[in-house]
Short mmCIF file of C-alpha atoms in Angstrom, two decimals:
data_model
loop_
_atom_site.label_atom_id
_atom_site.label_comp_id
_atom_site.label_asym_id
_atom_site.label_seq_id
_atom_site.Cartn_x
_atom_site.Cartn_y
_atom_site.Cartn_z
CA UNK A 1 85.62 138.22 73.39
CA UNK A 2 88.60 138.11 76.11
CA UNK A 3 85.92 138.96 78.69
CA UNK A 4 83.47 136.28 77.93
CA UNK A 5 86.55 133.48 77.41
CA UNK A 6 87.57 134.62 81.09
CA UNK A 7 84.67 134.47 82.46
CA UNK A 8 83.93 130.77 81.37
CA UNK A 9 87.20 130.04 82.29
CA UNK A 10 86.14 131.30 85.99
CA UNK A 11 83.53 129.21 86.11
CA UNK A 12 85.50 126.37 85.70
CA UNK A 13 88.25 126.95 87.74
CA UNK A 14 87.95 126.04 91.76
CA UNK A 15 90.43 124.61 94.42
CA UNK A 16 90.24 121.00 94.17
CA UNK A 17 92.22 117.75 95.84
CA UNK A 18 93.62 115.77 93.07
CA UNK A 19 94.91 111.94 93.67
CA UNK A 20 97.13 109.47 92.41
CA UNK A 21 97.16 106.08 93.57
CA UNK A 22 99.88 104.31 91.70
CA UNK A 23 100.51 100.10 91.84
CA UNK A 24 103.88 99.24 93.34
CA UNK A 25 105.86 96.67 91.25
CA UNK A 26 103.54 96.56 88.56
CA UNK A 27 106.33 96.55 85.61
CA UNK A 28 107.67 93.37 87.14
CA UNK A 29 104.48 91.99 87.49
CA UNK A 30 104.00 92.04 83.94
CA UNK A 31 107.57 90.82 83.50
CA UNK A 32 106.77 87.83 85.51
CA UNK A 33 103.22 86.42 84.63
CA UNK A 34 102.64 88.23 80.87
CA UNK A 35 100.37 90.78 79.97
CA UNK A 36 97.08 89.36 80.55
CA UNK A 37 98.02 88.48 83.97
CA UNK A 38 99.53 91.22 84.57
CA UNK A 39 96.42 93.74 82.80
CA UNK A 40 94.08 91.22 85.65
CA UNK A 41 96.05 92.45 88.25
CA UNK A 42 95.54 95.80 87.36
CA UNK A 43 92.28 96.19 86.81
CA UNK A 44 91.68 94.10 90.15
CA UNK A 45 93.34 96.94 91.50
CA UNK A 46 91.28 99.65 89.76
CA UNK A 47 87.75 97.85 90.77
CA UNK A 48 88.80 97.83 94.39
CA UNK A 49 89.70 101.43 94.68
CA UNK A 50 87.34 102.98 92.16
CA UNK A 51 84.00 102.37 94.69
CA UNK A 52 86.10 103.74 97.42
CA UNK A 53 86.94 106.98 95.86
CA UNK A 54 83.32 107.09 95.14
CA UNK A 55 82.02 106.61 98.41
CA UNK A 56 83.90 109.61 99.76
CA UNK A 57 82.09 111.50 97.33
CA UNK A 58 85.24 111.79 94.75
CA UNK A 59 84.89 112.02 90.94
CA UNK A 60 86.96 109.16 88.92
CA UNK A 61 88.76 111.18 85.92
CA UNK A 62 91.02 108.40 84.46
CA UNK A 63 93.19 105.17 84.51
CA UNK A 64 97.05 106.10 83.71
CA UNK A 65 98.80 103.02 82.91
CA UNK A 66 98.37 101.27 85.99
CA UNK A 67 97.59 104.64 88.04
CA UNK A 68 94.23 106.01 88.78
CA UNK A 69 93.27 109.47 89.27
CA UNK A 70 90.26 111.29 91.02
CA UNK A 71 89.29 114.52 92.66
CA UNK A 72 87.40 115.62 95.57
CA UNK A 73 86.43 119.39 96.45
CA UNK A 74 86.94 118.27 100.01
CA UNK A 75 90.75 117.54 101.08
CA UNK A 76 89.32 115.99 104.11
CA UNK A 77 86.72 113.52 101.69
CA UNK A 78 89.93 112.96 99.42
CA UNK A 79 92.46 112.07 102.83
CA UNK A 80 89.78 109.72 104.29
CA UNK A 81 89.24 107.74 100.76
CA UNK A 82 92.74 107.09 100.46
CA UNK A 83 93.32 106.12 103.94
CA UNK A 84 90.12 103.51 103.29
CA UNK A 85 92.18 102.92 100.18
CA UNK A 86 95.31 101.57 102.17
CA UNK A 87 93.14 99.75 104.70
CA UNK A 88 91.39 97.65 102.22
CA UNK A 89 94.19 96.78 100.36
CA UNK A 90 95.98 95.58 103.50
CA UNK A 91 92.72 93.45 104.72
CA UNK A 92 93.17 91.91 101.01
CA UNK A 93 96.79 91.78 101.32
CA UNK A 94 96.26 89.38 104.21
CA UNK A 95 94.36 86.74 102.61
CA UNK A 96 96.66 86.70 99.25
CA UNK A 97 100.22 84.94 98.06
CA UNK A 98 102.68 87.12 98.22
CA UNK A 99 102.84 87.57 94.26
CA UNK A 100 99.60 88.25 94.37
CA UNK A 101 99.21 91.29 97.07
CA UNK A 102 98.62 94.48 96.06
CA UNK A 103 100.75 97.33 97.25
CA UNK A 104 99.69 101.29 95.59
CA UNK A 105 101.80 104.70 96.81
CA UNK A 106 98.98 107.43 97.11
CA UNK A 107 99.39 111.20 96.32
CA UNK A 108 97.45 114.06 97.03
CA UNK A 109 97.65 117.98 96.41
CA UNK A 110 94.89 120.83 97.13
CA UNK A 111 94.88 123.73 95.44
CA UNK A 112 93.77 125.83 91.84
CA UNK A 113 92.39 123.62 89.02
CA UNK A 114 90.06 123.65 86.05
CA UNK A 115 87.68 121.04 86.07
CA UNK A 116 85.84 120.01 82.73
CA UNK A 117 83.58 117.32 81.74
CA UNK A 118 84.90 115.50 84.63
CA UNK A 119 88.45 116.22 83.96
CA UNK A 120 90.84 118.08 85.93
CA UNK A 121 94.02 120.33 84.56
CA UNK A 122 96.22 122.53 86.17
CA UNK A 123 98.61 123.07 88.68
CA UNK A 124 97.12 120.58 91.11
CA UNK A 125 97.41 117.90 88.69
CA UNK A 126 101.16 118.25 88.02
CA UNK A 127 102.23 118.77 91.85
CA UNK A 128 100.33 115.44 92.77
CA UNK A 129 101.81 113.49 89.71
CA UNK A 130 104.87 114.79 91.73
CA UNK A 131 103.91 113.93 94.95
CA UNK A 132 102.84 110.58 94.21
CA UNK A 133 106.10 109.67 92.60
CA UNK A 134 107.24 110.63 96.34
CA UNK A 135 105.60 108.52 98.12
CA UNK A 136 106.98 105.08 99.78
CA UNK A 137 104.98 101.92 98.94
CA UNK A 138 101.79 101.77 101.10
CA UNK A 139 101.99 105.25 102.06
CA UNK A 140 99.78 108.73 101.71
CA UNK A 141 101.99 111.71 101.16
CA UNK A 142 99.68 114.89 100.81
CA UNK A 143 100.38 118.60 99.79
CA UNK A 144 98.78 122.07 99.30
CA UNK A 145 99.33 125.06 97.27
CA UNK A 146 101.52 127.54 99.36
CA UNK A 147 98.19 129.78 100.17
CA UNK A 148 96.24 126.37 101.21
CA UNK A 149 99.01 124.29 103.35
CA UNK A 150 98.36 126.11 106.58
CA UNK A 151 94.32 125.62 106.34
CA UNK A 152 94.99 121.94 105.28
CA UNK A 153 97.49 121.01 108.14
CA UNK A 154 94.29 122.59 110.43
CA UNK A 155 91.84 120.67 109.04
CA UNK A 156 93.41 117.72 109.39
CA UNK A 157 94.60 118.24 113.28
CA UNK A 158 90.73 119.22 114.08
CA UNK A 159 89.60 115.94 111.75
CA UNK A 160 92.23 114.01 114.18
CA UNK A 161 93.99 112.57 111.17
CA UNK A 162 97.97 112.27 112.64
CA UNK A 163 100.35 112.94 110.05
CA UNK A 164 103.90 114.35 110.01
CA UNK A 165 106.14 116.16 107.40
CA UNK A 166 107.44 113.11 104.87
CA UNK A 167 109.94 115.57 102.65
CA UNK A 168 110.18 118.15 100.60
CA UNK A 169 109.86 118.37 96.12
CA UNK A 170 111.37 120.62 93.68
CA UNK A 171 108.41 120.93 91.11
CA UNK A 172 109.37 122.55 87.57
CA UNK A 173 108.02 126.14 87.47
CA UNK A 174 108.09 126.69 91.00
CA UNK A 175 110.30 129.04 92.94
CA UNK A 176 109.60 127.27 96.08
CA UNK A 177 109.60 123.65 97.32
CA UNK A 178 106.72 121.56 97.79
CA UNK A 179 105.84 120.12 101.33
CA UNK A 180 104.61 116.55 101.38
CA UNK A 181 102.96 115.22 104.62
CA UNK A 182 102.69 111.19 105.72
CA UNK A 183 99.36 110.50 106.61
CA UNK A 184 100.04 107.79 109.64
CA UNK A 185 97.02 106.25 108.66
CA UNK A 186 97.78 103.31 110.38
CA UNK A 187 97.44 104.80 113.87
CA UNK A 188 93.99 105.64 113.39
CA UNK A 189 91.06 103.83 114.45
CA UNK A 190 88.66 102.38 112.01
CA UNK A 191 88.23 99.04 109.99
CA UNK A 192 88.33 97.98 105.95
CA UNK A 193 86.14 99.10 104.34
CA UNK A 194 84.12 96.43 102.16
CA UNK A 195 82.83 96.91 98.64
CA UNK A 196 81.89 94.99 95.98
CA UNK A 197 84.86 95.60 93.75
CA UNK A 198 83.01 96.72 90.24
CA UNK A 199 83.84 98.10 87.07
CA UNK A 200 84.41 102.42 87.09
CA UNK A 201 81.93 104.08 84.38
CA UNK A 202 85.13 105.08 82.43
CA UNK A 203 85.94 105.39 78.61
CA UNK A 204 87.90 102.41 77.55
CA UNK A 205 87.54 100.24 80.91
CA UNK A 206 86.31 96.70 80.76
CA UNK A 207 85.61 94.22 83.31
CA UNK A 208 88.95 92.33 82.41
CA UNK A 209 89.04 90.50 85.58
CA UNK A 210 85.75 88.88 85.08
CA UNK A 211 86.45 87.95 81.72
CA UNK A 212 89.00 86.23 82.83
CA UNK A 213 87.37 83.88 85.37
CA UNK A 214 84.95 82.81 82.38
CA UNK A 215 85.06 78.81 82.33
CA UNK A 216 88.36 77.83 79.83
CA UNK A 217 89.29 74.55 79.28
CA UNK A 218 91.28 72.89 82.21
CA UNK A 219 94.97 72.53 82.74
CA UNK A 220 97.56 71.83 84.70
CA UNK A 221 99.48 74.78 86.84
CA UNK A 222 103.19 74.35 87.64
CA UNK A 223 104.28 74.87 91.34
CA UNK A 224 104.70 78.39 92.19
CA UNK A 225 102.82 79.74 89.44
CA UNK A 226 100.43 82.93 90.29
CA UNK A 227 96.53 82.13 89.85
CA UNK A 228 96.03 85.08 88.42
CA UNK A 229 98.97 84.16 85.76
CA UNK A 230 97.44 80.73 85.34
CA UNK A 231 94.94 82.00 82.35
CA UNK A 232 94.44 79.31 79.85
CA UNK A 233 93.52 80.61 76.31
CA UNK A 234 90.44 79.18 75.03
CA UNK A 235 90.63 76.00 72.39
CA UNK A 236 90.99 77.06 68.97
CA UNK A 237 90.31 74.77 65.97
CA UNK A 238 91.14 75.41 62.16
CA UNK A 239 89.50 73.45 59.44
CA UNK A 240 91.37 73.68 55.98
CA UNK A 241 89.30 73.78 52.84
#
């Protein structure tokens, strides 16, 4: 019985690039404009990044809080969405208020994970949790395990991706520190990419930002008020009997 478990378990396990892409200045957000605003905002966020990750061939595994988390079985694939990430969110940033922009810190690790029914767990998971926590606002700090950070550091000088060494991580049950590397994605060459931002086929995810530009009765917005905060409940009438 041992035998067979460990050989299903082999067939799940592979090296795999786990992300986290995580919304700067969320909790005061919500602080700010409410909850419903501030669940909008998210969710903008989400529908943005979602059809990006996608694109680069990565597989969306869940929403955490305002974080969202895929894999790729390419690092290169996983580097190159979240560098299209960044450069999206700055082409948005540039037509927004500046309550309304969207900033997200983006972290990365390759190396051993289990992957089931599009779910990933492992060590991967919990060093880029880590490494995303790292990571300065508007930046992509990436990692490997110790036996993958050489091959990873050549595959991205050959890809022509410029990075340089960001810092260095104690994670908990490891002897040795963790590397992280800044992409410099903004010294390479290459536009915004556009997609229609959409909802991710995802358990529990609904298309809150449409909902909320559903006609509602009209009203009057004070100066200096967010749009997105501006969301009028519906008129509600009660009839006593």
């Amino acid at each position: 019985r041992r035998k067979q478990l460990d050989e299903e378990l082999s067939k799940l396990s592979r090296k795999v690039a786990v992300v986290f892409s995580d919304i700067v200045g969320s909790t005061r957000f919500f602080e700010e404009f409410g909850d419903v605003a501030g669940l909008v905002y998210v969710h903008k966020c989400i529908d943005m990044l979602s059809p990006i990750a996608e694109k680069h061939g990565g597989t969306i595994c869940k929403t955490i809080g305002d974080a969202l988390m895929t894999y790729f079985e390419d690092p290169l694939d996983a580097v190159r969405a979240a560098v299209d990430m960044q450069r999206t969110l700055e082409a948005y940033n540039s037509h927004q208020q500046e309550q309304e922009r969207i900033h997200v810190r983006i972290g990365m690790n390759f190396g051993p994970g289990m992957i089931k029914d599009k779910d990933v767990f492992g060590d991967a998971v919990n060093v880029a949790a880590r490494i995303q926590t790292m990571a300065q606002p508007d930046c992509i700090y990436v990692s490997a395990s110790k036996d993958e950070r050489a091959n990873l550091e050549e595959k991205l000088r050959r890809a022509n991706i410029p990075f340089q060494q960001a810092a260095e991580a104690e994670v908990k049950g490891k002897a040795e520190k963790i590397i992280a590397l800044d992409i410099l994605w903004r010294e390479m060459k290459g536009a915004a990419v556009e997609v229609v931002p959409r909802a991710p086929q995802m358990a529990g995810r609904v298309d809150v930002a449409k909902a909320a530009e559903a006609p509602r009765e009209k009203a009057t917005v004070q100066s200096g008020t967010s749009p997105v905060a501006a969301i009028m409940r519906p008129k509600v009438r009660f009839s006593l009997l």
